[in-house]
Short mmCIF file of C-alpha atoms in Angstrom, two decimals:
data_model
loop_
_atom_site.label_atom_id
_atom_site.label_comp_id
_atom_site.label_asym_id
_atom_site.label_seq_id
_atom_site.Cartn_x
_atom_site.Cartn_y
_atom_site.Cartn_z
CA UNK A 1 -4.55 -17.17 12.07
CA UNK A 2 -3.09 -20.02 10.49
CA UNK A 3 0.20 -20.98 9.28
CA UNK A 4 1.69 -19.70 6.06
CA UNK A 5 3.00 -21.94 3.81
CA UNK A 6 5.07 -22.06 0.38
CA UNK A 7 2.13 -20.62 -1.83
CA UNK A 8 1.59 -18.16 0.69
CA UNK A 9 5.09 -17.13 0.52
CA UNK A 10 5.29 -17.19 -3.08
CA UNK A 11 2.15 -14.65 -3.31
CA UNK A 12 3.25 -12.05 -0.22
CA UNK A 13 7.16 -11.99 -1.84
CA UNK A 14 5.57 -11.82 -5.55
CA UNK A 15 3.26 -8.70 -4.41
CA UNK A 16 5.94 -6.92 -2.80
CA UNK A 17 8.19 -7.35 -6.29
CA UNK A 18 6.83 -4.57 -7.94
CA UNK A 19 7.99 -0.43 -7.52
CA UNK A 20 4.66 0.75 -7.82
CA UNK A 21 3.14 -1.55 -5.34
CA UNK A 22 6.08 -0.93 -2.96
CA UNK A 23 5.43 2.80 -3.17
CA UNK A 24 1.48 2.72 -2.62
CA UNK A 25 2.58 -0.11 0.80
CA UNK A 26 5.16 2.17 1.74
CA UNK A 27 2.21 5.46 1.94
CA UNK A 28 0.06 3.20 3.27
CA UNK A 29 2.11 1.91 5.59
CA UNK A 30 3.28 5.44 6.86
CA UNK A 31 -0.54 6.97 6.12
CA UNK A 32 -2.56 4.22 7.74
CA UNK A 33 -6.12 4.62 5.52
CA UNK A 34 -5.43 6.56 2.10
CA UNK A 35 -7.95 7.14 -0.63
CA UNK A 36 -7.77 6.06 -4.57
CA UNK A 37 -7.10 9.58 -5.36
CA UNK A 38 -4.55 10.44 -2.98
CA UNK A 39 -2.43 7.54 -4.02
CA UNK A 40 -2.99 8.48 -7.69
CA UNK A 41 -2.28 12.51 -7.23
CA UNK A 42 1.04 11.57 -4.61
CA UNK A 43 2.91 8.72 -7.07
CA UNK A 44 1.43 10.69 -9.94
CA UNK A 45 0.06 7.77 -11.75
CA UNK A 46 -2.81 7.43 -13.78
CA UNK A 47 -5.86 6.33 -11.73
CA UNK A 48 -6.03 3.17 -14.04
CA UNK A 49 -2.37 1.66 -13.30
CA UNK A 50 -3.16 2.42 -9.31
CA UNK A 51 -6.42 0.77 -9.50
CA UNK A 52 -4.49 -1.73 -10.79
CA UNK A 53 -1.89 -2.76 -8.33
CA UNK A 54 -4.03 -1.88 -5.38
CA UNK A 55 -6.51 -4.55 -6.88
CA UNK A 56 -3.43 -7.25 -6.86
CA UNK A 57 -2.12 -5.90 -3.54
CA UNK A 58 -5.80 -6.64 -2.54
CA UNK A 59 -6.02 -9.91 -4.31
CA UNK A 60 -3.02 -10.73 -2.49
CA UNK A 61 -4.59 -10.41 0.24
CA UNK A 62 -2.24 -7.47 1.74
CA UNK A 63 -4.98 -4.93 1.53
CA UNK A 64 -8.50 -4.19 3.10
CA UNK A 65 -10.98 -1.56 1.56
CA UNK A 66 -13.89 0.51 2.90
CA UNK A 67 -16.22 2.16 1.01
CA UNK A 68 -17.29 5.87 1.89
CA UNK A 69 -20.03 7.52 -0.34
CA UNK A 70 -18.11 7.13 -4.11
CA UNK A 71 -14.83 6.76 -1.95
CA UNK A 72 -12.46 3.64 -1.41
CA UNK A 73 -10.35 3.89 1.39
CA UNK A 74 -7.26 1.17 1.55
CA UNK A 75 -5.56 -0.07 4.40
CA UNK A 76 -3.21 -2.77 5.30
CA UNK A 77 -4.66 -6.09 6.38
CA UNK A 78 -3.22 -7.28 9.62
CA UNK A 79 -1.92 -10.80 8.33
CA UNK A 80 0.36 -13.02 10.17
CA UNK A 81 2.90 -11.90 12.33
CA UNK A 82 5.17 -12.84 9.62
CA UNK A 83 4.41 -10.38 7.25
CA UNK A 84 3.61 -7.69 9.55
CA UNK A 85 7.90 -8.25 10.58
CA UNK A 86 8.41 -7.93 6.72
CA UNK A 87 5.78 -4.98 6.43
CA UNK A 88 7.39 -3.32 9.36
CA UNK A 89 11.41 -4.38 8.39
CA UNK A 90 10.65 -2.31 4.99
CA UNK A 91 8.93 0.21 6.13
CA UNK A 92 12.06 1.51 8.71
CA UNK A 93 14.47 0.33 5.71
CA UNK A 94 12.93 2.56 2.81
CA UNK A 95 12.63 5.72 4.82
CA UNK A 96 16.26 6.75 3.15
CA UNK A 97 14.83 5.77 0.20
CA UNK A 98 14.51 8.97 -2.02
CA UNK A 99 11.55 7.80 -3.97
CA UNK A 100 9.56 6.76 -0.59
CA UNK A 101 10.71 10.44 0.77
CA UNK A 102 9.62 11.95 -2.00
CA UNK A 103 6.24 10.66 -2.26
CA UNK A 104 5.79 11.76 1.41
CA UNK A 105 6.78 15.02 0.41
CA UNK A 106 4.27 15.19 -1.97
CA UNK A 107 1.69 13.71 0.18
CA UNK A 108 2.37 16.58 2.48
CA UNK A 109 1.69 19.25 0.03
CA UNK A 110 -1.68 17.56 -0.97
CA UNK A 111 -2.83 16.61 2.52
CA UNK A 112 -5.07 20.03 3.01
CA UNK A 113 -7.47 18.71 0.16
CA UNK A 114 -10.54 16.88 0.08
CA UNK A 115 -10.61 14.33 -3.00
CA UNK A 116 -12.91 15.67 -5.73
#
């Protein structure tokens, strides 16, 4: 693992500066491994704006994907110890968030589904 520098700053803090893309690190975070249509069906979001921000949340290198039959699964890449603090810090912060609580609400009332 190597050192992070300004750039790589500039990219974790700019990727972390959006709602949407706090919400889908925030499941993920509490979820572990999610699918594409579980995060679209629990922030009730069109699958196109998801796609979206996962793809900069993966760009940003934050994210790791694994492919299962027509399935991609997305996960949180284990970076520096650095961002895992910030990863972690949040996480325990926004659990009194009522947005965050309410996704995991909803997350709980789709869990007993396959995607389809």
């Amino acid at each position: 693992m190597r050192a992070m520098d300004i750039p790589d700053y500039a990219i974790l803090f700019k990727a972390l500066s959006e709602p949407v893309r706090l919400r889908i690190v925030h499941l993920l975070l509490d979820k572990s491994e999610l699918c594409v249509c579980d995060i679209v069906d629990t922030l009730g979001l069109s699958q196109s704006v998801v796609s979206r921000h996962l793809a900069y949340l993966r760009n940003a290198g934050l994210l790791d994907t694994r492919r299962e039959g027509v399935w991609v699964y997305y996960q949180i890449t284990q970076l520096t110890p650095f961002v895992d603090k910030v990863l972690r810090a949040f996480h325990e912060d926004s659990v009194g968030s009522n947005v965050m609580r309410g996704d995991l609400d909803t997350y709980k009332g789709l869990a007993n589904r396959s995607c389809s």
